[in-house]
């Protein structure tokens, strides 16, 4: 398709979630660092574990020294503090907290390496042919990559459950609600403030990946997904995502 859409992105895809039809793509199979879009896989495994009853939202998790030392975006927890699984999910989805992703990975699998193995198994199950995850948070690491198409398949899979949207649709939320000092989280997806049809999904940015976003929106019973990888900055990323969504509604709704 010859289109000015996503002209600054290294790769992009626009998908009709209802049908799986690809409405637009640019280098959709190119292997690129996905930054925090990696956390979509982490969250998919978390929600699957919840569905199986292996863990519950009320379970309490302690932050390990490994999680505490992780760099990048994070939510501060006190030493020896116990955090509920639900609060950790909020930290991952809303604040994109790397330490929360490590906490949940270790809690579910016992170690980061075992969780990465689970990520690989799930990637093969979903037939993500251009994906190789080496960590649960998406910080730059040689050999850690995905593609816009694989991220669309992954995003569509997690949207199916509906659980993710309860968290990703909120621009603001609180953790530690029952404590003396509740902590407010602000969503890294600023499009939630200005576009009511958008209710997710995940932002990303690292020095190597640049600005990335998997955004989903719904009008009537129609749901679409727009993904960009490798945008030069967050402002351009958001503008080009909105252009893609506008194109999708024109194509679907006429």
Rosetta silent file (secondary structure, phi, psi, omega in degrees, C-alpha in Angstrom):
SEQUENCE: XXXXXXXXXXXXXXXXXXXXXXXXXXXXXXXXXXXXXXXXXXXXXXXXXXXXXXXXXXXXXXXXXXXXXXXXXXXXXXXXXXXXXXXXXXXXXXXXXXXXXXXXXXXXXXXXXXXXXXXXXXXXXXXXXXXXXXXXXXXXXXXXXXXXXXXXXXXXXXXXXXXXXXXXXXXXXXXXXXXXXXXXXXXXXXXXXXXXXXXXXXXXXXXXXXXXXXXXXXXXXXXXXXXXXXXXXXXXXXXXXXXXXXXXXXXXXX
SCORE:     score description
SCORE:     0.000 S_00000001
   1 L     0.000  127.048  177.987    0.000    0.000    0.000 S_00000001
   2 L   -91.154  105.078 -172.538    1.383    3.387   -1.009 S_00000001
   3 L  -148.724  147.531  176.947    0.395    5.626    1.884 S_00000001
   4 L   -78.839    1.881 -179.240    1.813    8.498    3.935 S_00000001
   5 L   -62.518  143.564  174.229    0.781    6.680    7.113 S_00000001
   6 L    50.425   41.126 -172.991    3.491    6.069    9.740 S_00000001
   7 L   -68.195  -20.959  179.719    6.076    7.747    7.531 S_00000001
   8 L   -97.699   -8.689 -178.664    8.527    8.258   10.412 S_00000001
   9 L   -80.714  149.670  173.930    8.168    4.787   11.948 S_00000001
  10 L   -73.412  -33.341  174.584   10.599    1.972   11.223 S_00000001
  11 E  -154.447  158.705 -177.604    7.641   -0.393   11.074 S_00000001
  12 E  -161.303  159.321  174.588    3.899   -0.249   11.624 S_00000001
  13 E  -152.332  144.973  175.486    0.680   -2.200   11.344 S_00000001
  14 E  -127.060  122.422 -172.948   -3.017   -1.365   11.449 S_00000001
  15 E  -129.189  139.250  168.880   -5.375   -4.253   12.149 S_00000001
  16 E   -80.443  110.206 -175.750   -9.115   -4.797   12.376 S_00000001
  17 L   -65.287  -34.705 -178.728   -9.296   -6.715   15.658 S_00000001
  18 L   -60.553  -41.126 -173.326  -12.755   -8.114   14.856 S_00000001
  19 L  -109.776  -19.722 -175.128  -11.600   -9.831   11.670 S_00000001
  20 L    84.587    0.993 -179.252   -7.805   -9.904   11.905 S_00000001
  21 L   -67.369  134.702  174.763   -7.569   -8.061    8.570 S_00000001
  22 E   -85.691  115.564 -176.567   -4.423   -5.981    8.095 S_00000001
  23 E   -87.569  -25.531  179.025   -5.608   -2.546    6.929 S_00000001
  24 E  -162.314  145.982  174.732   -2.121   -1.071    6.528 S_00000001
  25 E  -151.849  152.224  175.908    1.431   -2.200    7.133 S_00000001
  26 E  -140.475  112.790  179.949    4.966   -0.934    6.824 S_00000001
  27 L    49.048   43.910 -169.000    7.849   -3.372    7.260 S_00000001
  28 L   -67.519  -17.833  179.624    5.550   -5.344    9.556 S_00000001
  29 L  -102.543    5.933 -179.469    7.861   -8.371    9.782 S_00000001
  30 L   -69.771  131.501  179.751   11.050   -6.412   10.451 S_00000001
  31 L   -79.291  121.373 -176.686   12.798   -7.495   13.652 S_00000001
  32 E  -140.864  157.127  173.940   13.189   -4.519   15.987 S_00000001
  33 L   -67.849  126.681 -173.722   13.649   -3.858   19.710 S_00000001
  34 L   -93.136   -1.085 -177.737   10.093   -3.572   21.125 S_00000001
  35 H    52.146 -138.547 -174.071   10.904   -1.744   24.386 S_00000001
  36 H   -74.208   -2.778  170.847    8.064   -1.985   26.923 S_00000001
  37 H   -62.584  -19.563  171.848    5.687   -3.532   24.398 S_00000001
  38 H   -52.010  -35.566 -175.538    7.463   -6.641   25.690 S_00000001
  39 H   -64.981  -16.079  175.133    5.295   -6.276   28.789 S_00000001
  40 H   -62.740  -41.225  175.780    2.246   -7.289   26.737 S_00000001
  41 H   -66.237  -43.303  177.713    3.642  -10.825   26.736 S_00000001
  42 H   -57.007  -44.823 -179.177    4.446  -10.565   30.450 S_00000001
  43 H   -68.726  -37.549  177.895    0.869   -9.465   31.127 S_00000001
  44 H   -59.278  -43.466  178.651   -0.614  -12.177   28.910 S_00000001
  45 H   -66.783  -39.952  177.543    1.165  -14.812   30.998 S_00000001
  46 H   -59.361  -48.671 -178.283    0.057  -13.112   34.227 S_00000001
  47 H   -66.073  -33.748  176.299   -3.593  -13.107   33.127 S_00000001
  48 H   -66.905  -40.242  177.818   -3.348  -16.736   32.018 S_00000001
  49 H   -64.998  -37.079  175.366   -1.934  -17.706   35.415 S_00000001
  50 H   -64.510  -43.938  179.981   -4.813  -15.853   37.074 S_00000001
  51 H   -63.338  -32.117  179.001   -7.306  -17.665   34.861 S_00000001
  52 H   -81.353  -11.694 -178.158   -5.800  -21.030   35.794 S_00000001
  53 L    82.754    8.848  179.276   -5.973  -20.199   39.505 S_00000001
  54 L   -69.702  -29.762  175.223   -2.199  -20.524   39.931 S_00000001
  55 L  -137.682  165.425  175.730   -2.142  -17.016   41.407 S_00000001
  56 L  -128.843  161.943  179.660   -4.790  -14.554   42.621 S_00000001
  57 L   -63.470  -25.265 -177.000   -5.106  -10.775   42.479 S_00000001
  58 L   -89.925   -8.097  177.652   -4.836  -10.641   46.268 S_00000001
  59 L   -54.036  145.564  179.263   -1.586  -12.614   46.493 S_00000001
  60 E  -104.832  136.811 -176.510    1.228  -10.645   48.120 S_00000001
  61 E  -126.776  136.101  174.953    4.639  -10.360   46.476 S_00000001
  62 E   -98.621  141.630  178.302    7.910   -9.063   47.912 S_00000001
  63 L   -76.217  125.526  178.392   10.348   -7.176   45.718 S_00000001
  64 L   -79.914  162.004  174.201   13.613   -9.070   45.319 S_00000001
  65 H   -56.501  -34.076  178.199   17.013   -7.323   45.225 S_00000001
  66 H   -63.035  -45.407  178.438   17.076   -8.187   41.525 S_00000001
  67 H   -67.647  -38.984 -178.114   13.787   -6.365   40.921 S_00000001
  68 H   -64.276  -31.143 -175.067   14.830   -3.463   43.127 S_00000001
  69 L   -86.405   -6.577 -175.552   18.025   -2.915   41.134 S_00000001
  70 L   -65.879  141.402 -176.943   16.352   -2.811   37.722 S_00000001
  71 L   -91.959 -178.686  177.468   16.806    0.476   35.874 S_00000001
  72 L    81.978 -160.190 -177.631   14.399    2.544   33.802 S_00000001
  73 L   -62.186  137.270 -174.618   10.742    3.265   34.602 S_00000001
  74 L  -160.697  163.612  172.822    9.752    1.934   37.997 S_00000001
  75 L  -116.488  132.319 -175.635    7.474    2.375   41.013 S_00000001
  76 L   -78.515  127.068  173.483    9.170    2.755   44.376 S_00000001
  77 L  -116.939  150.306  178.758    8.370    0.125   47.005 S_00000001
  78 L   -76.687  154.089  176.610    9.605    0.092   50.582 S_00000001
  79 L   -55.951  133.315  178.369   12.082   -2.590   51.739 S_00000001
  80 L    66.616    7.784  177.668   10.279   -5.848   52.616 S_00000001
  81 L   -67.831  140.626  175.981    6.965   -4.315   51.512 S_00000001
  82 E  -100.601  125.747 -176.749    4.365   -6.792   50.262 S_00000001
  83 E  -114.541  136.365 -179.728    2.574   -5.701   47.101 S_00000001
  84 E   -71.405  153.863  176.858   -0.594   -7.323   45.788 S_00000001
  85 H   -57.621  -41.164 -179.683   -0.603   -8.950   42.367 S_00000001
  86 H   -63.240  -41.128  177.787   -3.321   -6.529   41.268 S_00000001
  87 H   -64.585  -36.779  177.908   -1.227   -3.523   42.289 S_00000001
  88 H   -67.231  -37.158  175.346    1.739   -4.948   40.403 S_00000001
  89 H   -60.778  -45.569  178.007   -0.446   -5.380   37.308 S_00000001
  90 H   -58.900  -42.184  179.964   -1.450   -1.715   37.585 S_00000001
  91 H   -62.563  -38.423 -179.832    2.206   -0.729   37.904 S_00000001
  92 H   -71.786  -48.631 -174.405    3.083   -2.681   34.753 S_00000001
  93 H   -72.333  -48.258 -171.507    0.127   -1.544   32.629 S_00000001
  94 L   -85.586  -49.468 -175.615   -0.236    2.062   33.757 S_00000001
  95 L   -96.877   -5.265 -178.858    3.240    3.128   34.906 S_00000001
  96 L    55.942   41.804 -174.203    5.229    0.634   32.782 S_00000001
  97 L   -75.284  117.780  179.678    7.232   -0.281   35.886 S_00000001
  98 H   -66.192  -38.272 -179.070   10.164   -2.547   35.091 S_00000001
  99 H   -66.777  -33.329  177.589   10.605   -3.603   38.710 S_00000001
 100 H   -68.080  -36.840  177.647    6.949   -4.694   38.868 S_00000001
 101 H   -64.112  -40.571  178.167    7.445   -6.828   35.741 S_00000001
 102 H   -67.748  -41.511  177.332   10.443   -8.529   37.359 S_00000001
 103 H   -54.633  -49.019 -177.615    8.491   -9.045   40.603 S_00000001
 104 H   -70.054  -37.399  178.560    5.702  -10.850   38.763 S_00000001
 105 H   -61.298  -45.397 -179.619    8.072  -12.855   36.564 S_00000001
 106 H   -69.141  -35.926 -179.233    9.937  -14.155   39.610 S_00000001
 107 H   -67.075  -41.339 -177.760    6.717  -14.793   41.522 S_00000001
 108 H   -74.826  -46.067 -169.936    5.181  -16.853   38.719 S_00000001
 109 H  -106.775  -11.910 -179.285    8.217  -18.777   37.501 S_00000001
 110 L    92.400  -25.586  177.451   10.671  -18.671   40.405 S_00000001
 111 L  -158.240  160.046  178.045   13.356  -16.966   38.341 S_00000001
 112 H   -62.434  -41.825 -177.445   13.706  -14.582   35.427 S_00000001
 113 H   -62.259  -40.547  178.709   15.220  -17.284   33.240 S_00000001
 114 H   -67.148  -35.893  178.529   12.299  -19.639   33.827 S_00000001
 115 H   -68.393  -40.710  176.650    9.847  -16.856   33.026 S_00000001
 116 H   -59.341  -36.902  175.477   11.725  -16.061   29.805 S_00000001
 117 H   -61.574  -42.407  177.168   11.316  -19.744   28.923 S_00000001
 118 H   -62.051  -39.608  177.852    7.558  -19.370   29.457 S_00000001
 119 H   -61.781  -41.092  179.451    7.590  -16.311   27.184 S_00000001
 120 H   -65.639  -40.767  177.968    9.321  -18.339   24.488 S_00000001
 121 H   -62.243  -43.748 -179.879    6.825  -21.177   24.758 S_00000001
 122 H   -66.460  -39.095  178.555    3.933  -18.732   24.439 S_00000001
 123 H   -61.499  -41.063  177.987    5.568  -17.004   21.472 S_00000001
 124 H   -68.192  -37.922  178.368    5.863  -20.340   19.659 S_00000001
 125 H   -61.135  -37.525 -179.964    2.271  -21.202   20.558 S_00000001
 126 L   -87.464   -0.039  179.674    1.125  -17.935   18.951 S_00000001
 127 L    59.947   45.186  176.696    3.474  -18.536   15.990 S_00000001
 128 L   -84.521   92.590 -169.290    5.378  -15.303   16.522 S_00000001
 129 L   -77.006  -18.611 -178.642    8.079  -16.022   13.950 S_00000001
 130 L  -118.552   39.048 -177.854   10.024  -12.778   14.354 S_00000001
 131 L  -130.141  135.621  172.841   10.049  -12.568   18.139 S_00000001
 132 E  -146.181  106.781 -178.943   12.674  -13.481   20.706 S_00000001
 133 L   -96.215  132.847  178.941   12.168  -12.273   24.271 S_00000001
 134 L  -116.800   -4.943  177.011   15.088  -12.332   26.717 S_00000001
 135 L  -154.649  164.555 -176.064   13.517  -10.360   29.569 S_00000001
 136 L   -91.178   -1.041 -173.231   10.020   -9.473   30.873 S_00000001
 137 L  -114.264  -28.340  176.404   10.389   -5.674   30.758 S_00000001
 138 L    99.421    4.972  174.450   11.836   -4.754   27.355 S_00000001
 139 L   -60.535  148.370 -175.246   15.017   -2.937   28.315 S_00000001
 140 L   -55.727  131.222  178.816   17.545   -3.054   25.488 S_00000001
 141 L  -155.696  130.959 -179.135   19.372   -6.377   25.253 S_00000001
 142 L   -56.683  128.653 -179.887   21.176   -7.930   22.291 S_00000001
 143 L    89.798    0.281  177.701   18.955  -10.578   20.715 S_00000001
 144 L   -98.012  112.493 -174.735   15.725   -9.242   22.268 S_00000001
 145 E  -154.194  165.178  171.467   13.385   -8.372   19.402 S_00000001
 146 E  -155.076 -171.807  178.330    9.917   -8.581   17.907 S_00000001
 147 L  -134.108  163.043  178.494    8.008   -7.218   14.907 S_00000001
 148 H   -60.168  -41.769  179.947    4.965   -5.030   14.414 S_00000001
 149 H   -64.305  -46.984  179.584    3.000   -8.007   13.066 S_00000001
 150 H   -61.509  -38.437  178.403    3.944  -10.276   15.969 S_00000001
 151 H   -66.364  -32.022  176.616    3.057   -7.509   18.404 S_00000001
 152 H   -67.572  -43.152  177.550   -0.338   -7.189   16.718 S_00000001
 153 H   -61.892  -44.052  179.613   -0.989  -10.921   17.139 S_00000001
 154 H   -64.678  -44.769  179.338    0.110  -10.687   20.772 S_00000001
 155 H   -63.401  -42.397  179.020   -1.981   -7.564   21.418 S_00000001
 156 H   -61.848  -38.992 -179.607   -5.044   -9.135   19.798 S_00000001
 157 H   -63.893  -44.303 -177.608   -4.617  -12.211   21.985 S_00000001
 158 H   -74.193  -30.073  177.744   -4.498  -10.242   25.241 S_00000001
 159 H   -66.873  -32.377 -179.380   -7.408   -8.000   24.189 S_00000001
 160 H   -52.042  -41.299 -176.582   -9.562  -11.112   23.687 S_00000001
 161 H   -69.879  -29.451 -179.042   -9.692  -11.741   27.427 S_00000001
 162 L    83.523  -17.536 -176.540  -10.822   -8.187   28.155 S_00000001
 163 H   -63.565  -40.310 -176.269   -8.922   -8.154   31.448 S_00000001
 164 H   -60.733  -35.693 -173.807   -6.167   -5.873   30.193 S_00000001
 165 H   -69.272  -22.932  176.803   -8.617   -3.124   29.188 S_00000001
 166 H   -63.468  -28.322 -178.523   -9.840   -2.690   32.768 S_00000001
 167 H  -100.410  -43.739 -173.994   -6.385   -1.367   33.576 S_00000001
 168 H   -70.831  -18.324 -178.978   -5.084    0.087   30.312 S_00000001
 169 L   -81.732   -9.723 -176.412   -8.151    2.322   29.861 S_00000001
 170 L   -92.705  125.178  177.096   -7.445    4.284   33.043 S_00000001
 171 L   -76.542  -33.702  177.152   -5.385    7.447   32.768 S_00000001
 172 E  -132.664  144.262  173.702   -5.051    7.622   36.556 S_00000001
 173 E  -157.938  170.063 -178.614   -5.375    4.980   39.249 S_00000001
 174 E  -120.133  147.481  166.101   -4.118    4.219   42.736 S_00000001
 175 E  -114.259  168.271 -177.668   -2.217    1.362   44.323 S_00000001
 176 L    55.616   41.934 -174.273   -1.997    0.666   48.050 S_00000001
 177 L   -62.175  -28.394 -177.224   -5.581    1.961   48.315 S_00000001
 178 L   -92.081    2.660 -178.590   -6.072    0.524   51.800 S_00000001
 179 L   -93.119  174.846  178.218   -2.870    1.996   53.216 S_00000001
 180 L   -72.099  -22.199 -177.679   -2.264    5.340   54.886 S_00000001
 181 L  -129.495   76.880  175.029   -0.390    6.503   51.810 S_00000001
 182 L   -59.845  147.234 -177.684   -2.090    5.449   48.552 S_00000001
 183 E  -114.621  125.036 -179.830    0.130    6.017   45.524 S_00000001
 184 E   -84.425  136.012  175.179   -1.244    7.540   42.336 S_00000001
 185 E  -110.270  138.740  176.989   -0.151    6.147   38.978 S_00000001
 186 E  -113.099  130.218 -175.576   -0.336    8.178   35.749 S_00000001
 187 L   -67.534  137.077  177.220   -0.663    6.303   32.472 S_00000001
 188 L   -72.758  -13.887  178.125    2.244    6.579   30.047 S_00000001
 189 L   -90.471   93.255 -175.101   -0.327    6.533   27.207 S_00000001
 190 L   -71.639  -14.408  178.901   -1.269   10.218   27.002 S_00000001
 191 H   -66.111  -19.784  178.511   -3.741    9.592   24.158 S_00000001
 192 H   -60.957  -29.900 -177.471   -6.214    8.335   26.768 S_00000001
 193 H   -72.277  -33.842 -169.420   -6.796   11.937   27.848 S_00000001
 194 H  -108.207  -10.164 -176.361   -7.742   13.305   24.448 S_00000001
 195 L  -135.070  103.592 -172.259   -9.388   10.415   22.590 S_00000001
 196 L   -66.273  -22.328 -178.653  -12.266    8.652   24.328 S_00000001
 197 L   -77.197  -16.079 -179.849  -12.336    5.742   21.864 S_00000001
 198 E   -84.228  129.457  179.853   -8.803    4.681   22.886 S_00000001
 199 E  -133.759   23.283  176.174   -8.696    2.255   25.835 S_00000001
 200 E   168.773  176.101   28.051   -5.183    0.797   25.665 S_00000001
 201 E  -140.151  -54.802 -176.428   -2.718   -0.679   25.266 S_00000001
 202 E  -158.126  133.877  175.255    1.031   -0.170   25.891 S_00000001
 203 E   -97.248  168.278  174.931    3.723    2.430   25.278 S_00000001
 204 E  -160.088  147.379  174.030    7.458    1.884   24.976 S_00000001
 205 E  -162.377  127.717  169.134   10.695    3.828   24.720 S_00000001
 206 E  -140.703  165.418  178.066   14.375    2.964   25.056 S_00000001
 207 L   -57.172  -33.228 -178.471   17.493    4.552   23.526 S_00000001
 208 L   -84.686  -43.810 -175.562   17.680    1.697   21.010 S_00000001
 209 L   -77.584  -25.586 -168.609   14.001    1.146   20.219 S_00000001
 210 E    62.612 -155.382 -171.817   13.001    4.827   20.232 S_00000001
 211 E   -85.735  129.935 -179.596    9.251    5.497   20.648 S_00000001
 212 E  -130.379  156.071  177.327    6.833    2.572   20.281 S_00000001
 213 E  -160.776  134.698  167.295    3.117    2.139   20.894 S_00000001
 214 E  -111.903  110.834 -175.579    0.438   -0.500   20.630 S_00000001
 215 E  -119.098  134.494  176.639   -2.873    1.386   20.717 S_00000001
 216 E  -121.578  145.804 -178.308   -6.370   -0.046   20.548 S_00000001
 217 E  -143.271  154.646 -177.206   -9.616    1.838   20.045 S_00000001
 218 E  -134.806  133.946  171.374  -13.291    0.969   19.784 S_00000001
 219 E  -131.503  126.733 -173.915  -16.255    2.576   18.020 S_00000001
 220 L    54.399 -122.224  178.615  -19.645    0.879   18.260 S_00000001
 221 L  -104.718   13.836 -178.126  -18.737   -2.810   17.965 S_00000001
 222 E  -100.274  127.396  177.738  -15.636   -2.202   15.876 S_00000001
 223 E  -121.671  134.143  179.061  -12.195   -2.536   17.469 S_00000001
 224 E  -126.238  163.387 -179.080   -8.925   -1.671   15.761 S_00000001
 225 E  -135.181  129.523  176.957   -5.266   -1.864   16.695 S_00000001
 226 E  -122.702  130.059 -178.832   -2.467    0.458   15.576 S_00000001
 227 E  -130.387  133.486  171.587    1.183   -0.301   16.284 S_00000001
 228 E  -128.457  142.354  174.749    4.313    1.692   15.493 S_00000001
 229 E  -124.907  142.007  173.825    7.917    0.774   16.268 S_00000001
 230 E    73.346   32.751  173.619   10.970    3.015   16.029 S_00000001
 231 E   -73.443  147.794 -175.880    9.326    6.443   15.950 S_00000001
 232 L   -65.233  -29.112  179.626   11.835    9.312   16.464 S_00000001
 233 L  -158.690  170.206 -174.681    9.984   10.708   19.491 S_00000001
 234 H   -68.602  -36.367 -179.198    6.806   10.299   21.530 S_00000001
 235 H   -64.062  -47.114  178.357    4.990   13.256   19.957 S_00000001
 236 H   -63.068  -41.148  177.016    5.488   11.941   16.423 S_00000001
 237 H   -54.408  -50.967 -176.621    4.519    8.465   17.619 S_00000001
 238 H   -66.040  -40.673  179.202    1.207    9.689   19.018 S_00000001
 239 H   -63.298  -43.051 -177.523    0.390   11.819   15.967 S_00000001
 240 H   -73.493  -30.552  172.768    1.053    8.976   13.546 S_00000001
 241 H   -62.987  -43.808 -179.517   -0.966    6.525   15.655 S_00000001
 242 H   -64.930  -37.783  176.239   -3.926    8.912   15.493 S_00000001
 243 H   -62.613  -39.196  178.362   -3.570    9.221   11.706 S_00000001
 244 H   -66.305  -42.473  179.456   -3.633    5.429   11.472 S_00000001
 245 H   -65.678  -40.766  177.067   -6.730    5.173   13.663 S_00000001
 246 H   -59.830  -41.771  178.115   -8.508    7.876   11.630 S_00000001
 247 H   -63.441  -40.056 -179.801   -7.714    5.905    8.478 S_00000001
 248 H   -62.159  -45.211 -179.413   -9.065    2.720   10.076 S_00000001
 249 H   -65.168  -37.645  177.608  -12.408    4.311   10.948 S_00000001
 250 H   -62.903  -40.197 -177.858  -12.679    5.735    7.423 S_00000001
 251 H   -71.661  -40.670 -174.753  -11.992    2.297    5.977 S_00000001
 252 H   -85.553  -45.308 -173.761  -14.342    0.391    8.312 S_00000001
 253 H   -94.074  -19.550  178.634  -17.155    2.877    8.944 S_00000001
 254 L    80.234    0.000    0.000  -16.978    4.803    5.662 S_00000001
